[in-house]
Amino acid sequence: MTRYDAVFWDIGGVLLDVSSVRAAHAAFVERLVDRRGGSMDADEALEVWRRAVGQHFEERDGTEFRSARTAYAKATETVLGGSVSEDEWFPLFRATVRDYLRPNPGASEVTARLADAGVYQGIVSDVDAEEGEFLLDHLDVLAHVDDVTTSEEVGRTKPDSAMFEAALEKSPVPAERTVMVGDRYEHDMAGAAEHGIRPVSYGADDGPAVEYVADDLWDVLSIVTAD
């Protein structure tokens, strides 16, 4: 018996350690500059790269989906000062993130335990579809989840209703028997609560939508599993 029958997971900041993402991006830019040269040193190049990525997302309309891979491509071209084919930069980018990205403690173990308990698990994340699959596989989580709902698939980002509605349509479990584990209040906690999903804060700001707080991912197992 379980208290809840389904868990929706965010990726970045929940299953994936976001500090490792920052480290991966810094290492990629450093390797890029070392390989291709240019007028900027690694620190200046990283600042330019991050600013270009940020601008790509700032220009979106509301909850419109914008591709992270497109952002990284634009930022790479900005650093190198010209057009760069994906074949030139993406293999280096993927190899670097493989070296640096790491899960938050318990990500694989907790999702495996929930799968063994028969708990439905869905991903609800603002990522590119292919990147989401790569991340989940890299974090040793993909084999434990039942469905993945990405912003690329839906065309919108959280807290847009379309994201949660798409995830609930895939799930055999009603909203009231589902928890959403996220690290952002408006996107994950408030967005889930509006659809009757029980919010679990994993580092999200506190607020009236928060029903449970998980200090680590093992707490999610305790929340979902009946006493």
Short mmCIF file of C-alpha atoms in Angstrom, two decimals:
data_model
loop_
_atom_site.label_atom_id
_atom_site.label_comp_id
_atom_site.label_asym_id
_atom_site.label_seq_id
_atom_site.Cartn_x
_atom_site.Cartn_y
_atom_site.Cartn_z
CA MET A 1 0.00 0.00 0.00
CA THR A 2 1.14 3.55 -0.74
CA ARG A 3 -0.19 6.92 0.35
CA TYR A 4 0.10 8.15 -3.25
CA ASP A 5 0.13 6.19 -6.48
CA ALA A 6 2.10 8.53 -8.75
CA VAL A 7 5.04 10.91 -8.60
CA PHE A 8 5.79 13.65 -11.11
CA TRP A 9 9.45 14.69 -11.07
CA ASP A 10 11.18 17.84 -12.28
CA ILE A 11 14.71 17.23 -13.60
CA GLY A 12 16.92 20.28 -13.04
CA GLY A 13 17.39 21.01 -9.34
CA VAL A 14 15.59 17.83 -8.29
CA LEU A 15 16.98 14.75 -10.01
CA LEU A 16 19.90 16.72 -11.47
CA ASP A 17 22.35 18.72 -9.34
CA VAL A 18 22.24 22.21 -10.87
CA SER A 19 25.71 23.09 -9.59
CA SER A 20 27.06 20.34 -11.83
CA VAL A 21 25.31 21.97 -14.79
CA ARG A 22 27.09 25.25 -14.11
CA ALA A 23 30.40 23.40 -13.83
CA ALA A 24 29.74 21.54 -17.08
CA HIS A 25 29.01 24.73 -18.98
CA ALA A 26 32.13 26.42 -17.64
CA ALA A 27 34.25 23.42 -18.62
CA PHE A 28 32.70 23.31 -22.09
CA VAL A 29 33.47 26.96 -22.78
CA GLU A 30 37.03 26.53 -21.52
CA ARG A 31 37.54 23.50 -23.77
CA LEU A 32 35.96 25.35 -26.67
CA VAL A 33 38.33 28.29 -26.30
CA ASP A 34 41.31 25.97 -25.91
CA ARG A 35 40.36 24.09 -29.07
CA ARG A 36 39.26 26.97 -31.30
CA GLY A 37 41.17 29.91 -29.89
CA GLY A 38 39.80 33.43 -30.32
CA SER A 39 40.23 36.85 -28.76
CA MET A 40 38.70 36.02 -25.35
CA ASP A 41 40.14 34.13 -22.42
CA ALA A 42 38.06 31.41 -20.76
CA ASP A 43 36.53 33.65 -18.06
CA GLU A 44 35.45 36.34 -20.51
CA ALA A 45 34.15 33.71 -22.93
CA LEU A 46 32.06 32.09 -20.19
CA GLU A 47 30.49 35.43 -19.29
CA VAL A 48 29.65 36.11 -22.94
CA TRP A 49 28.30 32.57 -23.42
CA ARG A 50 26.06 32.72 -20.35
CA ARG A 51 24.77 36.17 -21.30
CA ALA A 52 23.84 34.93 -24.79
CA VAL A 53 22.06 31.89 -23.36
CA GLY A 54 20.14 34.08 -20.94
CA GLN A 55 19.11 36.49 -23.69
CA HIS A 56 17.72 33.62 -25.78
CA PHE A 57 15.32 32.66 -22.99
CA GLU A 58 14.51 36.23 -21.96
CA GLU A 59 13.18 36.92 -25.43
CA ARG A 60 10.50 34.25 -25.28
CA ASP A 61 6.82 35.16 -25.10
CA GLY A 62 5.39 34.15 -21.71
CA THR A 63 5.52 30.37 -21.30
CA GLU A 64 6.57 29.77 -24.91
CA PHE A 65 9.07 26.91 -25.29
CA ARG A 66 12.52 27.87 -26.47
CA SER A 67 15.14 25.24 -27.20
CA ALA A 68 18.18 25.02 -24.95
CA ARG A 69 20.23 23.48 -27.75
CA THR A 70 19.45 26.50 -29.91
CA ALA A 71 20.52 28.76 -27.05
CA TYR A 72 23.82 26.90 -26.66
CA ALA A 73 24.44 27.07 -30.42
CA LYS A 74 23.83 30.82 -30.51
CA ALA A 75 26.04 31.36 -27.47
CA THR A 76 28.84 29.28 -28.98
CA GLU A 77 28.71 31.30 -32.19
CA THR A 78 28.80 34.51 -30.16
CA VAL A 79 31.95 33.35 -28.37
CA LEU A 80 33.67 32.23 -31.58
CA GLY A 81 32.51 35.22 -33.59
CA GLY A 82 30.89 33.42 -36.50
CA SER A 83 28.76 30.58 -37.78
CA VAL A 84 29.55 27.17 -36.30
CA SER A 85 27.96 23.90 -37.42
CA GLU A 86 26.44 21.62 -34.82
CA ASP A 87 28.92 18.91 -35.80
CA GLU A 88 31.71 21.23 -34.67
CA TRP A 89 30.45 22.14 -31.19
CA PHE A 90 27.85 19.66 -30.01
CA PRO A 91 30.06 16.54 -29.65
CA LEU A 92 32.39 18.55 -27.40
CA PHE A 93 29.42 19.87 -25.43
CA ARG A 94 27.92 16.39 -24.94
CA ALA A 95 31.26 14.86 -23.97
CA THR A 96 31.84 17.62 -21.42
CA VAL A 97 28.44 17.32 -19.77
CA ARG A 98 28.96 13.56 -19.51
CA ASP A 99 32.11 14.31 -17.52
CA TYR A 100 30.49 16.81 -15.17
CA LEU A 101 26.74 16.26 -14.73
CA ARG A 102 25.75 14.36 -11.63
CA PRO A 103 22.48 13.43 -9.93
CA ASN A 104 21.29 14.71 -6.62
CA PRO A 105 21.90 12.05 -3.96
CA GLY A 106 19.37 9.24 -4.09
CA ALA A 107 17.90 10.05 -7.52
CA SER A 108 18.43 6.61 -9.04
CA GLU A 109 17.87 4.68 -5.83
CA VAL A 110 14.62 6.44 -4.88
CA THR A 111 13.11 6.19 -8.36
CA ALA A 112 14.07 2.51 -8.44
CA ARG A 113 12.41 1.87 -5.07
CA LEU A 114 9.24 3.64 -6.18
CA ALA A 115 9.18 1.64 -9.39
CA ASP A 116 9.53 -1.59 -7.40
CA ALA A 117 6.58 -0.47 -5.25
CA GLY A 118 4.43 -0.07 -8.36
CA VAL A 119 4.29 3.73 -8.17
CA TYR A 120 3.73 5.43 -11.52
CA GLN A 121 6.48 7.98 -12.23
CA GLY A 122 6.33 10.78 -14.78
CA ILE A 123 8.77 13.53 -15.67
CA VAL A 124 7.39 17.06 -16.05
CA SER A 125 10.30 19.26 -17.09
CA ASP A 126 11.14 22.38 -19.10
CA VAL A 127 13.71 20.67 -21.31
CA ASP A 128 14.26 19.76 -24.94
CA ALA A 129 12.88 16.27 -25.54
CA GLU A 130 16.15 14.66 -26.63
CA GLU A 131 18.09 16.38 -23.88
CA GLY A 132 15.59 15.19 -21.28
CA GLU A 133 16.02 11.58 -22.37
CA PHE A 134 19.80 11.95 -22.34
CA LEU A 135 19.77 13.46 -18.84
CA LEU A 136 17.50 10.78 -17.40
CA ASP A 137 19.63 8.03 -18.90
CA HIS A 138 22.84 9.69 -17.71
CA LEU A 139 21.40 10.00 -14.17
CA ASP A 140 20.36 6.30 -14.22
CA VAL A 141 16.69 7.25 -13.84
CA LEU A 142 15.19 6.66 -17.29
CA ALA A 143 14.62 2.94 -16.74
CA HIS A 144 12.51 3.67 -13.64
CA VAL A 145 10.05 6.20 -15.09
CA ASP A 146 6.90 5.52 -17.06
CA ASP A 147 6.44 8.70 -19.11
CA VAL A 148 8.27 11.92 -19.90
CA THR A 149 6.50 15.24 -20.56
CA THR A 150 8.80 17.97 -21.85
CA SER A 151 8.23 21.58 -22.78
CA GLU A 152 9.39 20.85 -26.32
CA GLU A 153 6.64 18.27 -26.68
CA VAL A 154 3.95 20.58 -25.26
CA GLY A 155 5.27 23.85 -26.67
CA ARG A 156 4.96 25.56 -23.28
CA THR A 157 6.87 25.73 -20.02
CA LYS A 158 5.64 25.37 -16.45
CA PRO A 159 3.50 26.69 -14.85
CA ASP A 160 1.43 26.68 -18.03
CA SER A 161 -1.62 24.44 -17.57
CA ALA A 162 -0.75 22.59 -20.78
CA MET A 163 2.28 20.99 -19.12
CA PHE A 164 0.37 19.49 -16.20
CA GLU A 165 -2.63 18.56 -18.33
CA ALA A 166 -0.38 16.67 -20.75
CA ALA A 167 1.30 14.79 -17.91
CA LEU A 168 -2.04 13.90 -16.29
CA GLU A 169 -3.43 12.67 -19.61
CA LYS A 170 -0.59 10.15 -19.84
CA SER A 171 -0.97 8.99 -16.26
CA PRO A 172 -3.42 6.29 -15.12
CA VAL A 173 -3.50 7.96 -11.69
CA PRO A 174 -5.80 10.89 -10.80
CA ALA A 175 -4.32 14.19 -9.70
CA GLU A 176 -5.31 13.81 -6.05
CA ARG A 177 -3.28 10.58 -5.84
CA THR A 178 -0.22 12.24 -7.40
CA VAL A 179 2.63 14.31 -5.96
CA MET A 180 4.83 16.76 -7.86
CA VAL A 181 8.44 17.10 -6.69
CA GLY A 182 9.94 20.43 -7.74
CA ASP A 183 12.39 23.14 -6.74
CA ARG A 184 10.51 26.26 -7.93
CA TYR A 185 7.45 27.63 -6.19
CA GLU A 186 5.48 29.24 -9.03
CA HIS A 187 6.46 26.73 -11.69
CA ASP A 188 6.23 23.49 -9.73
CA MET A 189 4.35 24.01 -6.47
CA ALA A 190 1.66 26.51 -7.49
CA GLY A 191 1.36 25.03 -10.98
CA ALA A 192 0.78 21.52 -9.64
CA ALA A 193 -1.62 22.65 -6.90
CA GLU A 194 -3.85 24.37 -9.45
CA HIS A 195 -4.45 20.95 -11.00
CA GLY A 196 -5.09 19.10 -7.74
CA ILE A 197 -1.62 17.55 -7.65
CA ARG A 198 0.01 17.45 -4.18
CA PRO A 199 3.15 19.63 -4.22
CA VAL A 200 6.39 18.42 -2.62
CA SER A 201 9.01 21.14 -2.22
CA TYR A 202 12.61 20.09 -2.79
CA GLY A 203 14.25 23.45 -2.24
CA ALA A 204 11.33 25.54 -3.50
CA ASP A 205 10.33 28.72 -1.70
CA ASP A 206 7.67 28.23 0.96
CA GLY A 207 4.09 29.25 0.29
CA PRO A 208 0.47 28.13 0.64
CA ALA A 209 0.73 25.66 -2.24
CA VAL A 210 3.45 23.60 -0.52
CA GLU A 211 1.95 20.49 1.05
CA TYR A 212 5.13 18.58 1.83
CA VAL A 213 8.82 19.44 2.18
CA ALA A 214 11.57 17.00 1.22
CA ASP A 215 15.00 17.80 2.61
CA ASP A 216 16.45 15.00 0.51
CA LEU A 217 15.07 12.68 -2.16
CA TRP A 218 14.65 9.83 0.32
CA ASP A 219 11.98 11.96 2.01
CA VAL A 220 9.91 11.60 -1.17
CA LEU A 221 9.88 7.85 -0.67
CA SER A 222 8.59 8.36 2.87
CA ILE A 223 5.92 10.81 1.70
CA VAL A 224 4.62 8.48 -0.99
CA THR A 225 4.83 5.27 1.00
CA ALA A 226 2.04 4.65 3.49
CA ASP A 227 2.94 4.38 7.17
#
